[in-house]
Coordinates of C-alpha atoms in Angstrom, one line a residue:
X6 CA 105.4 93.8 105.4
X7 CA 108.6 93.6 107.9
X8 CA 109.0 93.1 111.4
X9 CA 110.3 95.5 113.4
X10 CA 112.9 95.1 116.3
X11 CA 111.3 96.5 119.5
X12 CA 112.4 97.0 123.3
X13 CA 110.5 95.3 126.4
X14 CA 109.6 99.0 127.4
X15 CA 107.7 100.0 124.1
X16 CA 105.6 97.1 124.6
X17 CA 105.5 98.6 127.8
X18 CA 104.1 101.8 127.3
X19 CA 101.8 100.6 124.1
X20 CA 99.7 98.3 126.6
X21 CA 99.3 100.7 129.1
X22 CA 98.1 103.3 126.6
X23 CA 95.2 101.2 125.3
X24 CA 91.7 101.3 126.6
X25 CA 91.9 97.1 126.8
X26 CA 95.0 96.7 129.0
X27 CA 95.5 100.1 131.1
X28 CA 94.3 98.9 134.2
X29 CA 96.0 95.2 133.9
X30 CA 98.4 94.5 136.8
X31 CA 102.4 94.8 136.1
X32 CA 102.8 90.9 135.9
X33 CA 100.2 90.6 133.1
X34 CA 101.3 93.2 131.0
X35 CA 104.6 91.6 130.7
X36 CA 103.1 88.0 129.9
X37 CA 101.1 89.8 127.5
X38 CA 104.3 91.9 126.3
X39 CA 106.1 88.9 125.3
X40 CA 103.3 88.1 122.7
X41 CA 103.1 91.2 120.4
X42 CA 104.6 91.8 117.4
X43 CA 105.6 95.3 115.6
X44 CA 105.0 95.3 111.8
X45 CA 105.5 97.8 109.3
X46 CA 103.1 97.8 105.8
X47 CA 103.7 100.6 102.8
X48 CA 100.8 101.8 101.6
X49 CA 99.0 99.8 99.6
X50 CA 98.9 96.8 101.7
X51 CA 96.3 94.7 102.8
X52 CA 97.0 93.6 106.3
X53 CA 94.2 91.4 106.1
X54 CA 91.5 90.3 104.0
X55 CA 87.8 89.7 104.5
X56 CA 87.8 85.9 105.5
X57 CA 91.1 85.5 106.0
X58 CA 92.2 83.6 109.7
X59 CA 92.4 86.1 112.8
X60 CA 95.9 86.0 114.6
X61 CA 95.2 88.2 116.9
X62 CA 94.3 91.9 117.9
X63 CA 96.1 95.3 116.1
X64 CA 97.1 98.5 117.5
X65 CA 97.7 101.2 115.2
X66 CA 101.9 102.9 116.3
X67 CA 102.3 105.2 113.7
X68 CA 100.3 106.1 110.5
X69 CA 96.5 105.5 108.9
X70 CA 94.9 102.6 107.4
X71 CA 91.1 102.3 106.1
X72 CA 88.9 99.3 107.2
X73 CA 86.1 98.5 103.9
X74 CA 84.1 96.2 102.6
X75 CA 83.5 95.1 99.1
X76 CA 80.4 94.7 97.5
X77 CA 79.2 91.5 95.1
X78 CA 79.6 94.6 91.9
X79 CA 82.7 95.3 93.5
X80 CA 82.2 98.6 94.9
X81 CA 84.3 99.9 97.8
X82 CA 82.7 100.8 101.4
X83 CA 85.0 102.5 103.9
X84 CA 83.8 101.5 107.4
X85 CA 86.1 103.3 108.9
X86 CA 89.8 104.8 109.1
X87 CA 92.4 104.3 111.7
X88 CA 94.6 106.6 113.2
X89 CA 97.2 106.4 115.8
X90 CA 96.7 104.7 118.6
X91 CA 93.4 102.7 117.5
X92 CA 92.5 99.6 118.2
X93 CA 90.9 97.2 115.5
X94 CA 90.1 93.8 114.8
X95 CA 89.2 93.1 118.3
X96 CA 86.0 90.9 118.2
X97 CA 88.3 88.3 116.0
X98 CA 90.8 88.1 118.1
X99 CA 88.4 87.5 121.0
X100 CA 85.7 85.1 119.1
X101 CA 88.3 83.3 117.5
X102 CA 86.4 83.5 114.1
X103 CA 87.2 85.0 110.5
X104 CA 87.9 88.6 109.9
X105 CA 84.8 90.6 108.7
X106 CA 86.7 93.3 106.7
X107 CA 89.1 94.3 105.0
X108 CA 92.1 96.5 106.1
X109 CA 94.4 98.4 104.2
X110 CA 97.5 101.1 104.4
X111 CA 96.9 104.4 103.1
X112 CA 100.4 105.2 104.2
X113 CA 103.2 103.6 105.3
X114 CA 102.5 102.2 108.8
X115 CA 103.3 100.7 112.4
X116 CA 101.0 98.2 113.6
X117 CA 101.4 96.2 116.9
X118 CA 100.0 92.9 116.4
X119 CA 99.3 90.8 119.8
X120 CA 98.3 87.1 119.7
X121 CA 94.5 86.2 119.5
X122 CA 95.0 82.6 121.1
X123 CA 97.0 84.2 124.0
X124 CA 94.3 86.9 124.8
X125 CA 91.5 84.3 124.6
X126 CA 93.6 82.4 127.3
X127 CA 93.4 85.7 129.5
X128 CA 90.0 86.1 129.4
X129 CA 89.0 82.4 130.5
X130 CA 92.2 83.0 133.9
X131 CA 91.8 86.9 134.3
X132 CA 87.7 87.9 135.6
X133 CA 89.5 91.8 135.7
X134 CA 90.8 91.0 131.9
X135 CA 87.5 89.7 130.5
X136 CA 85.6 92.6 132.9
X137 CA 87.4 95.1 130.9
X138 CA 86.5 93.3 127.3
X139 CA 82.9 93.4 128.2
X140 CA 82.8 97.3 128.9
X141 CA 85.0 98.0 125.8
X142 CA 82.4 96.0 124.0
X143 CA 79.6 97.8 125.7
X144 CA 80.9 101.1 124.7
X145 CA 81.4 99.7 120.6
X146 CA 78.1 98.9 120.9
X147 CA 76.6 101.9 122.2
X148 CA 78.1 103.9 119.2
X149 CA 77.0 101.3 116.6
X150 CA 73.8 102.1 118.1
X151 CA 74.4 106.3 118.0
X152 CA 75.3 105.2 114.4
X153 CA 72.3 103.9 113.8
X154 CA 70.0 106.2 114.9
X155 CA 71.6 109.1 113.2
X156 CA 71.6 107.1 110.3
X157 CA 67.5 106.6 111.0
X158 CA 66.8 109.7 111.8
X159 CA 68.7 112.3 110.2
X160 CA 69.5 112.6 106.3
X161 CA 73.5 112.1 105.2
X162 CA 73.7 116.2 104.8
X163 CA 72.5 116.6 108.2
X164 CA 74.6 114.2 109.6
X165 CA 77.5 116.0 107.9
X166 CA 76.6 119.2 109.2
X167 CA 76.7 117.6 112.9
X168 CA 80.0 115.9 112.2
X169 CA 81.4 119.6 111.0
X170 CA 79.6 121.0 114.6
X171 CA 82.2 119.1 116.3
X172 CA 85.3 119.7 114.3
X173 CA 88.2 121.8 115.3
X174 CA 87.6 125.5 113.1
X175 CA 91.0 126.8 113.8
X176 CA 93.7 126.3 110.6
X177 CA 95.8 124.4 112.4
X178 CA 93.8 121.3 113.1
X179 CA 94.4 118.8 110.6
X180 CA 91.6 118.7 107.5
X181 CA 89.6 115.0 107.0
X182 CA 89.5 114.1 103.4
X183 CA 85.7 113.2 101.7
X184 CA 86.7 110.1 102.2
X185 CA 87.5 109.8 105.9
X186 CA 83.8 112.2 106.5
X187 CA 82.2 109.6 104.1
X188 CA 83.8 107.0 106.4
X189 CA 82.8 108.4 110.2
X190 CA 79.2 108.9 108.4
X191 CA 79.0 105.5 107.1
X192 CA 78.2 106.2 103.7
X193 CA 80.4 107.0 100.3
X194 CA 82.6 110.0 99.1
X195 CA 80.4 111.3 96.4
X196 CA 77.6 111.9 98.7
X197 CA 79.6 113.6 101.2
X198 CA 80.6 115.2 98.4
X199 CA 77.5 116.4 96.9
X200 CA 76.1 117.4 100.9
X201 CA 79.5 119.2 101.0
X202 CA 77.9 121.5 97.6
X203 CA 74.9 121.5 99.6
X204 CA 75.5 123.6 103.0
X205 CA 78.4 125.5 100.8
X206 CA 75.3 126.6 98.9
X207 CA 73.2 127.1 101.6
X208 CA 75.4 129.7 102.9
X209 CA 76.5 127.5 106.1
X210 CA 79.7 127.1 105.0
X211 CA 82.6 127.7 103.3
X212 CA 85.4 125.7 102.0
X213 CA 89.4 127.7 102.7
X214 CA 92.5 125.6 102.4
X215 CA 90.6 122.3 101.9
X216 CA 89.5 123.0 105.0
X217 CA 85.7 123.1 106.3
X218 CA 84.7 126.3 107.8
X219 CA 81.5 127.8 109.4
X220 CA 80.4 130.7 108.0
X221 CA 76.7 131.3 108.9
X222 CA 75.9 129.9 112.3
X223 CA 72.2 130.4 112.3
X224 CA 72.1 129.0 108.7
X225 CA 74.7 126.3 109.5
X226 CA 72.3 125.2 113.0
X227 CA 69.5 124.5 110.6
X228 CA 71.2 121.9 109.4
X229 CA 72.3 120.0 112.5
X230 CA 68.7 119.6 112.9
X231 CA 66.3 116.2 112.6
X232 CA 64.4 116.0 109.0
X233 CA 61.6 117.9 109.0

């Protein structure tokens, strides 16, 4: 890991860019601005571990990471993967308590890094700042609890076949890997890839360029359909 040398008006533009400090007044932005960091990780590293201290909240400038969890037999569980421009690590950085996961580079990455015990300060002087914390938290958990219902209601393969529903189909979108579905579904890579043989066999559809294509709608809407 390295620091990199950045210019007041990057910091600039990367806080108003982010859901948590767009609508923050001028003057607060720049206290805030002069309490971030730019790192730089090759892949491979860990920028945290499970347990480890919080310093503070991560934007992701430039490249992927995954977030997972290990379990007691030591088996992985991606929770989730970053892209640009995500936010992570937020309810640390606000709670002031441990990390809950683990987060590592899949590539070679940019990651602001803004100071947990300077945001926690924000929120007890700024009502608009901590306003702002609460809807983001709202919306988190409003997913968590889309999440869970899908995961309630609806088997992984259907799940899968709702996640492909909303995908880009032209060639030029970018392609998820097993393990980035497996991730957004909240389960592992060998039973995405085993639903993957699933609706390929069904007919609904069909794999071209490692890419994930509809080929019968009306089989292919079965599927994005509750249990029976």
């Amino acid at each position: 890991m390295k620091t990199v040398e950045t210019k007041f008006e990057e910091r600039i533009k990367t806080l108003r860019g982010n859901q948590y400090f767009d609508e923050l007044p001028d003057n607060l932005l720049k206290e805030i601005s002069e309490h971030m960091n730019l790192r730089e990780y090759p892949r491979g590293d860990v920028l945290f571990w499970e347990g480890d201290p919080a310093n503070g909240m991560y934007i992701m400038e430039h490249g992927s990471a995954k977030i997972f969890r290990t379990s007691p037999q030591g088996r992985q569980y991606i929770v989730r993967i970053l892209q640009e421009h995500d936010t992570f690590a937020e309810v640390p950085a606000f709670d002031g308590g441990m990390h809950p996961v683990n987060v590592e580079a899949l590539e070679t990455c940019r990651v602001w890094e803004i100071d947990g015990e300077m945001l926690r300060e924000l929120v007890n002087l700024h009502p608009a700042f901590a306003q702002k914390i609460i809807r983001n938290y709202s919306q988190m958990l409003r997913g968590m609890v889309r999440m869970v219902s899908e995961m309630a209601f609806y088997q992984v393969t259907h799940r899968l076949a709702r996640l492909i529903e909303n995908m880009p189909q032209d060639k030029s979108a970018p392609h998820w890997t097993q393990e980035q579905l497996a991730a957004q579904l909240g389960t592992v890579r060998e039973v995405v890839a085993r639903s993957l043989k699933e609706l390929e066999r069904s007919g609904a559809i069909k794999m071209e360029d490692r890419r994930i294509l509809i080929a019968d709608k009306e089989i292919f809407q079965q599927w994005t359909q509750p249990n029976n």
